[in-house]
């Protein structure tokens, strides 16, 4: 295999891995235009990187209604769509301060776009509104960066001095021209071209922030795994932490972001950037900028500082957590658990070879749930013309549905009724607790109804259709006898559209 053939095969394998990314799946989804439009409107168009869960559900509900009026078939609720996008990797859910308008809610559940979703939106926008194929602004940027890099990497003193001398001569000539009244001003078209190239570049930064955040969180998990699974007395990562090395920052991604953030929060550079933006917005040559472009330019520093600060806080928080994990010797217990699990797996592997993993126990387990079947589900094993002897025709009788309900209630918890009660409550309330459900629909099975509601709530927390509030409990009462119990605070967030 030649080198070019090997490179081709490697490239095909690399692009095959891309197919499994969320960005690819979003672009090729059957409802990609709808999903992209909703995500863009709520996270990019609104200018909010994070949106509180309840606010997002309300806004997406309005979006879905508008799209349905326009003829789109969108049968699910906002909560169900958000849960699907979360599972698909388009959204990320976090608990922390939510930036909605001018207020911030601490410890609120928030959603933000994933790095893959931001990449998909950028690709789709470039297809819809492609940049001009060749621009003087981009060529000037490339040439300037290359020339400056050649100077900054030159170790020859004479060559560096020659470059600086040429630069000084150019500056002297420009100063002389200005003093003589000759000022070269960029043409309006070229000025617009440059500012739009700047805004296009700035639009790519949120995806970079999200990718850095995802990478540092993955690094944190990997470092913890290395510490726990290290066979040596300490291990490379653990030894570095004991020597005081910040392992999250001491890598290519960490150093790159550190340099970026240091430049971003430099007071002198930040103030200079603000002044430059103010000056640019007053120029006549940029008078044809759209309102959206002006807002994007005006809020550029604020947005960069906010998102950069979030990533920096993630770095700092994970670094503190990792140091605590080591300094308080939490890793020792984790290593012990890891060794025990490995021993159990090895023992299981050895035992599995000695006999079948499936064998009869001689014990019969009776199911607790009522098994109801319709007569129409029964089929005869013989043709109708060969009816077995003893078969008697009986006249049909009326089926007493109330009696059937009584039998179900006596044999098991009526989960169907409880789910219906939860969904009916959510028709009136955006978020409902167990108390809210019981206030509207009495517990027909007493304590059994309460247990059933807890079971449904815990089931829904798995896929995001209910939220468990940490360290909080509700006092729930039922029946006429004044019975009550304290239960964990769980909030339902799904509507009746979720269930038949």
PDB file of N, CA, C and O in Angstrom, residues 435-481:
ATOM      1  N   UNK A 435     -48.035  16.654  45.473  1.00  0.00           N
ATOM      2  CA  UNK A 435     -49.138  17.294  46.204  1.00  0.00           C
ATOM      3  C   UNK A 435     -50.134  17.931  45.244  1.00  0.00           C
ATOM      4  O   UNK A 435     -51.354  17.861  45.458  1.00  0.00           O
ATOM      5  N   UNK A 436     -49.629  18.566  44.179  1.00  0.00           N
ATOM      6  CA  UNK A 436     -50.522  19.185  43.193  1.00  0.00           C
ATOM      7  C   UNK A 436     -51.440  18.141  42.547  1.00  0.00           C
ATOM      8  O   UNK A 436     -52.631  18.394  42.330  1.00  0.00           O
ATOM      9  N   UNK A 437     -50.878  16.975  42.254  1.00  0.00           N
ATOM     10  CA  UNK A 437     -51.689  15.913  41.642  1.00  0.00           C
ATOM     11  C   UNK A 437     -52.753  15.432  42.603  1.00  0.00           C
ATOM     12  O   UNK A 437     -53.932  15.279  42.256  1.00  0.00           O
ATOM     13  N   UNK A 438     -52.375  15.179  43.871  1.00  0.00           N
ATOM     14  CA  UNK A 438     -53.338  14.664  44.852  1.00  0.00           C
ATOM     15  C   UNK A 438     -54.374  15.715  45.232  1.00  0.00           C
ATOM     16  O   UNK A 438     -55.485  15.357  45.636  1.00  0.00           O
ATOM     17  N   UNK A 439     -54.030  16.998  45.134  1.00  0.00           N
ATOM     18  CA  UNK A 439     -55.023  18.035  45.406  1.00  0.00           C
ATOM     19  C   UNK A 439     -56.158  17.994  44.386  1.00  0.00           C
ATOM     20  O   UNK A 439     -57.316  18.276  44.717  1.00  0.00           O
ATOM     21  N   UNK A 440     -55.821  17.668  43.144  1.00  0.00           N
ATOM     22  CA  UNK A 440     -56.838  17.632  42.091  1.00  0.00           C
ATOM     23  C   UNK A 440     -57.510  16.267  41.973  1.00  0.00           C
ATOM     24  O   UNK A 440     -58.687  16.179  41.619  1.00  0.00           O
ATOM     25  N   UNK A 441     -56.775  15.209  42.234  1.00  0.00           N
ATOM     26  CA  UNK A 441     -57.298  13.852  42.070  1.00  0.00           C
ATOM     27  C   UNK A 441     -57.013  13.055  43.347  1.00  0.00           C
ATOM     28  O   UNK A 441     -55.856  12.680  43.595  1.00  0.00           O
ATOM     29  N   UNK A 442     -58.022  12.798  44.173  1.00  0.00           N
ATOM     30  CA  UNK A 442     -57.817  12.103  45.452  1.00  0.00           C
ATOM     31  C   UNK A 442     -57.172  10.738  45.253  1.00  0.00           C
ATOM     32  O   UNK A 442     -57.284  10.108  44.196  1.00  0.00           O
ATOM     33  N   UNK A 443     -56.500  10.274  46.292  1.00  0.00           N
ATOM     34  CA  UNK A 443     -55.822   8.974  46.263  1.00  0.00           C
ATOM     35  C   UNK A 443     -56.853   7.867  46.425  1.00  0.00           C
ATOM     36  O   UNK A 443     -57.262   7.535  47.551  1.00  0.00           O
ATOM     37  N   UNK A 444     -57.324   7.312  45.330  1.00  0.00           N
ATOM     38  CA  UNK A 444     -58.370   6.277  45.381  1.00  0.00           C
ATOM     39  C   UNK A 444     -57.865   4.989  46.005  1.00  0.00           C
ATOM     40  O   UNK A 444     -58.669   4.171  46.460  1.00  0.00           O
ATOM     41  N   UNK A 445     -56.553   4.792  46.037  1.00  0.00           N
ATOM     42  CA  UNK A 445     -55.984   3.578  46.624  1.00  0.00           C
ATOM     43  C   UNK A 445     -55.163   3.879  47.878  1.00  0.00           C
ATOM     44  O   UNK A 445     -54.319   3.087  48.272  1.00  0.00           O
ATOM     45  N   UNK A 446     -55.406   5.060  48.451  1.00  0.00           N
ATOM     46  CA  UNK A 446     -54.724   5.411  49.684  1.00  0.00           C
ATOM     47  C   UNK A 446     -53.217   5.496  49.515  1.00  0.00           C
ATOM     48  O   UNK A 446     -52.704   6.141  48.603  1.00  0.00           O
ATOM     49  N   UNK A 447     -52.514   4.810  50.410  1.00  0.00           N
ATOM     50  CA  UNK A 447     -51.060   4.809  50.354  1.00  0.00           C
ATOM     51  C   UNK A 447     -50.550   4.237  49.034  1.00  0.00           C
ATOM     52  O   UNK A 447     -49.499   4.635  48.522  1.00  0.00           O
ATOM     53  N   UNK A 448     -51.311   3.320  48.454  1.00  0.00           N
ATOM     54  CA  UNK A 448     -50.913   2.742  47.171  1.00  0.00           C
ATOM     55  C   UNK A 448     -50.826   3.783  46.083  1.00  0.00           C
ATOM     56  O   UNK A 448     -49.936   3.743  45.228  1.00  0.00           O
ATOM     57  N   UNK A 449     -51.726   4.775  46.088  1.00  0.00           N
ATOM     58  CA  UNK A 449     -51.670   5.849  45.094  1.00  0.00           C
ATOM     59  C   UNK A 449     -50.409   6.679  45.262  1.00  0.00           C
ATOM     60  O   UNK A 449     -49.760   7.073  44.287  1.00  0.00           O
ATOM     61  N   UNK A 450     -50.048   6.958  46.526  1.00  0.00           N
ATOM     62  CA  UNK A 450     -48.837   7.731  46.788  1.00  0.00           C
ATOM     63  C   UNK A 450     -47.604   6.975  46.302  1.00  0.00           C
ATOM     64  O   UNK A 450     -46.711   7.541  45.667  1.00  0.00           O
ATOM     65  N   UNK A 451     -47.556   5.674  46.596  1.00  0.00           N
ATOM     66  CA  UNK A 451     -46.427   4.852  46.147  1.00  0.00           C
ATOM     67  C   UNK A 451     -46.373   4.823  44.620  1.00  0.00           C
ATOM     68  O   UNK A 451     -45.297   4.911  44.006  1.00  0.00           O
ATOM     69  N   UNK A 452     -47.527   4.730  43.989  1.00  0.00           N
ATOM     70  CA  UNK A 452     -47.553   4.716  42.530  1.00  0.00           C
ATOM     71  C   UNK A 452     -47.056   6.021  41.934  1.00  0.00           C
ATOM     72  O   UNK A 452     -46.310   6.025  40.951  1.00  0.00           O
ATOM     73  N   UNK A 453     -47.436   7.160  42.529  1.00  0.00           N
ATOM     74  CA  UNK A 453     -46.960   8.452  42.031  1.00  0.00           C
ATOM     75  C   UNK A 453     -45.452   8.586  42.200  1.00  0.00           C
ATOM     76  O   UNK A 453     -44.763   9.125  41.331  1.00  0.00           O
ATOM     77  N   UNK A 454     -44.921   8.104  43.330  1.00  0.00           N
ATOM     78  CA  UNK A 454     -43.472   8.131  43.525  1.00  0.00           C
ATOM     79  C   UNK A 454     -42.768   7.265  42.483  1.00  0.00           C
ATOM     80  O   UNK A 454     -41.715   7.628  41.944  1.00  0.00           O
ATOM     81  N   UNK A 455     -43.365   6.101  42.184  1.00  0.00           N
ATOM     82  CA  UNK A 455     -42.766   5.214  41.179  1.00  0.00           C
ATOM     83  C   UNK A 455     -42.741   5.872  39.807  1.00  0.00           C
ATOM     84  O   UNK A 455     -41.732   5.828  39.093  1.00  0.00           O
ATOM     85  N   UNK A 456     -43.835   6.526  39.424  1.00  0.00           N
ATOM     86  CA  UNK A 456     -43.899   7.212  38.132  1.00  0.00           C
ATOM     87  C   UNK A 456     -42.900   8.353  38.096  1.00  0.00           C
ATOM     88  O   UNK A 456     -42.201   8.585  37.096  1.00  0.00           O
ATOM     89  N   UNK A 457     -42.802   9.109  39.201  1.00  0.00           N
ATOM     90  CA  UNK A 457     -41.885  10.250  39.244  1.00  0.00           C
ATOM     91  C   UNK A 457     -40.439   9.804  39.085  1.00  0.00           C
ATOM     92  O   UNK A 457     -39.669  10.393  38.322  1.00  0.00           O
ATOM     93  N   UNK A 458     -40.048   8.753  39.818  1.00  0.00           N
ATOM     94  CA  UNK A 458     -38.675   8.266  39.706  1.00  0.00           C
ATOM     95  C   UNK A 458     -38.394   7.719  38.314  1.00  0.00           C
ATOM     96  O   UNK A 458     -37.300   7.868  37.775  1.00  0.00           O
ATOM     97  N   UNK A 459     -39.397   7.086  37.726  1.00  0.00           N
ATOM     98  CA  UNK A 459     -39.248   6.579  36.355  1.00  0.00           C
ATOM     99  C   UNK A 459     -38.990   7.711  35.371  1.00  0.00           C
ATOM    100  O   UNK A 459     -38.161   7.622  34.476  1.00  0.00           O
ATOM    101  N   UNK A 460     -39.680   8.846  35.561  1.00  0.00           N
ATOM    102  CA  UNK A 460     -39.548   9.956  34.624  1.00  0.00           C
ATOM    103  C   UNK A 460     -38.278  10.769  34.837  1.00  0.00           C
ATOM    104  O   UNK A 460     -37.847  11.489  33.946  1.00  0.00           O
ATOM    105  N   UNK A 461     -37.680  10.693  36.030  1.00  0.00           N
ATOM    106  CA  UNK A 461     -36.423  11.421  36.222  1.00  0.00           C
ATOM    107  C   UNK A 461     -35.310  10.851  35.368  1.00  0.00           C
ATOM    108  O   UNK A 461     -34.323  11.539  35.091  1.00  0.00           O
ATOM    109  N   UNK A 462     -35.438   9.612  34.926  1.00  0.00           N
ATOM    110  CA  UNK A 462     -34.386   8.980  34.125  1.00  0.00           C
ATOM    111  C   UNK A 462     -34.232   9.678  32.787  1.00  0.00           C
ATOM    112  O   UNK A 462     -33.119   9.905  32.302  1.00  0.00           O
ATOM    113  N   UNK A 463     -35.353  10.046  32.142  1.00  0.00           N
ATOM    114  CA  UNK A 463     -35.267  10.666  30.820  1.00  0.00           C
ATOM    115  C   UNK A 463     -35.623  12.147  30.842  1.00  0.00           C
ATOM    116  O   UNK A 463     -35.935  12.734  29.815  1.00  0.00           O
ATOM    117  N   UNK A 464     -35.572  12.774  32.027  1.00  0.00           N
ATOM    118  CA  UNK A 464     -35.745  14.212  32.099  1.00  0.00           C
ATOM    119  C   UNK A 464     -37.178  14.692  32.130  1.00  0.00           C
ATOM    120  O   UNK A 464     -37.438  15.891  32.033  1.00  0.00           O
ATOM    121  N   UNK A 465     -38.169  13.770  32.291  1.00  0.00           N
ATOM    122  CA  UNK A 465     -39.564  14.209  32.336  1.00  0.00           C
ATOM    123  C   UNK A 465     -40.008  14.563  33.749  1.00  0.00           C
ATOM    124  O   UNK A 465     -41.162  14.936  33.959  1.00  0.00           O
ATOM    125  N   UNK A 466     -39.110  14.426  34.716  1.00  0.00           N
ATOM    126  CA  UNK A 466     -39.365  14.861  36.086  1.00  0.00           C
ATOM    127  C   UNK A 466     -38.022  15.223  36.705  1.00  0.00           C
ATOM    128  O   UNK A 466     -36.973  14.724  36.281  1.00  0.00           O
ATOM    129  N   UNK A 467     -38.053  16.096  37.708  1.00  0.00           N
ATOM    130  CA  UNK A 467     -36.826  16.600  38.327  1.00  0.00           C
ATOM    131  C   UNK A 467     -36.882  16.342  39.824  1.00  0.00           C
ATOM    132  O   UNK A 467     -37.850  16.716  40.493  1.00  0.00           O
ATOM    133  N   UNK A 468     -35.853  15.686  40.356  1.00  0.00           N
ATOM    134  CA  UNK A 468     -35.731  15.451  41.795  1.00  0.00           C
ATOM    135  C   UNK A 468     -34.996  16.625  42.419  1.00  0.00           C
ATOM    136  O   UNK A 468     -33.863  16.930  42.050  1.00  0.00           O
ATOM    137  N   UNK A 469     -35.632  17.320  43.348  1.00  0.00           N
ATOM    138  CA  UNK A 469     -35.031  18.465  44.028  1.00  0.00           C
ATOM    139  C   UNK A 469     -34.238  17.956  45.218  1.00  0.00           C
ATOM    140  O   UNK A 469     -34.803  17.363  46.139  1.00  0.00           O
ATOM    141  N   UNK A 470     -32.938  18.156  45.168  1.00  0.00           N
ATOM    142  CA  UNK A 470     -32.057  17.626  46.198  1.00  0.00           C
ATOM    143  C   UNK A 470     -32.350  18.255  47.565  1.00  0.00           C
ATOM    144  O   UNK A 470     -32.614  19.449  47.682  1.00  0.00           O
ATOM    145  N   UNK A 471     -32.312  17.401  48.613  1.00  0.00           N
ATOM    146  CA  UNK A 471     -32.387  17.842  50.018  1.00  0.00           C
ATOM    147  C   UNK A 471     -33.686  18.570  50.344  1.00  0.00           C
ATOM    148  O   UNK A 471     -33.727  19.398  51.256  1.00  0.00           O
ATOM    149  N   UNK A 472     -34.762  18.302  49.614  1.00  0.00           N
ATOM    150  CA  UNK A 472     -36.054  18.897  49.923  1.00  0.00           C
ATOM    151  C   UNK A 472     -37.121  17.817  49.981  1.00  0.00           C
ATOM    152  O   UNK A 472     -37.061  16.831  49.239  1.00  0.00           O
ATOM    153  N   UNK A 473     -38.115  18.003  50.891  1.00  0.00           N
ATOM    154  CA  UNK A 473     -39.211  17.050  51.037  1.00  0.00           C
ATOM    155  C   UNK A 473     -40.539  17.799  51.117  1.00  0.00           C
ATOM    156  O   UNK A 473     -40.590  18.939  51.579  1.00  0.00           O
ATOM    157  N   UNK A 474     -41.589  17.141  50.671  1.00  0.00           N
ATOM    158  CA  UNK A 474     -42.940  17.697  50.728  1.00  0.00           C
ATOM    159  C   UNK A 474     -43.776  16.884  51.699  1.00  0.00           C
ATOM    160  O   UNK A 474     -43.613  15.648  51.818  1.00  0.00           O
ATOM    161  N   UNK A 475     -44.695  17.567  52.393  1.00  0.00           N
ATOM    162  CA  UNK A 475     -45.668  16.891  53.253  1.00  0.00           C
ATOM    163  C   UNK A 475     -46.906  16.623  52.411  1.00  0.00           C
ATOM    164  O   UNK A 475     -47.568  17.553  51.945  1.00  0.00           O
ATOM    165  N   UNK A 476     -47.227  15.343  52.225  1.00  0.00           N
ATOM    166  CA  UNK A 476     -48.340  14.930  51.366  1.00  0.00           C
ATOM    167  C   UNK A 476     -49.409  14.276  52.224  1.00  0.00           C
ATOM    168  O   UNK A 476     -49.107  13.383  53.030  1.00  0.00           O
ATOM    169  N   UNK A 477     -50.665  14.729  52.097  1.00  0.00           N
ATOM    170  CA  UNK A 477     -51.792  14.177  52.854  1.00  0.00           C
ATOM    171  C   UNK A 477     -52.773  13.524  51.899  1.00  0.00           C
ATOM    172  O   UNK A 477     -52.894  13.922  50.737  1.00  0.00           O
ATOM    173  N   UNK A 478     -53.495  12.515  52.394  1.00  0.00           N
ATOM    174  CA  UNK A 478     -54.507  11.852  51.561  1.00  0.00           C
ATOM    175  C   UNK A 478     -55.591  11.256  52.467  1.00  0.00           C
ATOM    176  O   UNK A 478     -55.378  11.010  53.665  1.00  0.00           O
ATOM    177  N   UNK A 479     -56.747  11.046  51.865  1.00  0.00           N
ATOM    178  CA  UNK A 479     -57.854  10.412  52.589  1.00  0.00           C
ATOM    179  C   UNK A 479     -58.514  11.337  53.609  1.00  0.00           C
ATOM    180  O   UNK A 479     -58.065  12.441  53.892  1.00  0.00           O
ATOM    181  N   UNK A 480     -59.637  10.854  54.172  1.00  0.00           N
ATOM    182  CA  UNK A 480     -60.386  11.622  55.164  1.00  0.00           C
ATOM    183  C   UNK A 480     -59.863  11.436  56.571  1.00  0.00           C
ATOM    184  O   UNK A 480     -60.277  12.153  57.489  1.00  0.00           O
ATOM    185  N   UNK A 481     -58.985  10.462  56.772  1.00  0.00           N
ATOM    186  CA  UNK A 481     -58.492  10.168  58.118  1.00  0.00           C
ATOM    187  C   UNK A 481     -57.310  11.045  58.506  1.00  0.00           C
ATOM    188  O   UNK A 481     -56.750  10.889  59.588  1.00  0.00           O
TER     189      UNK A 481
END
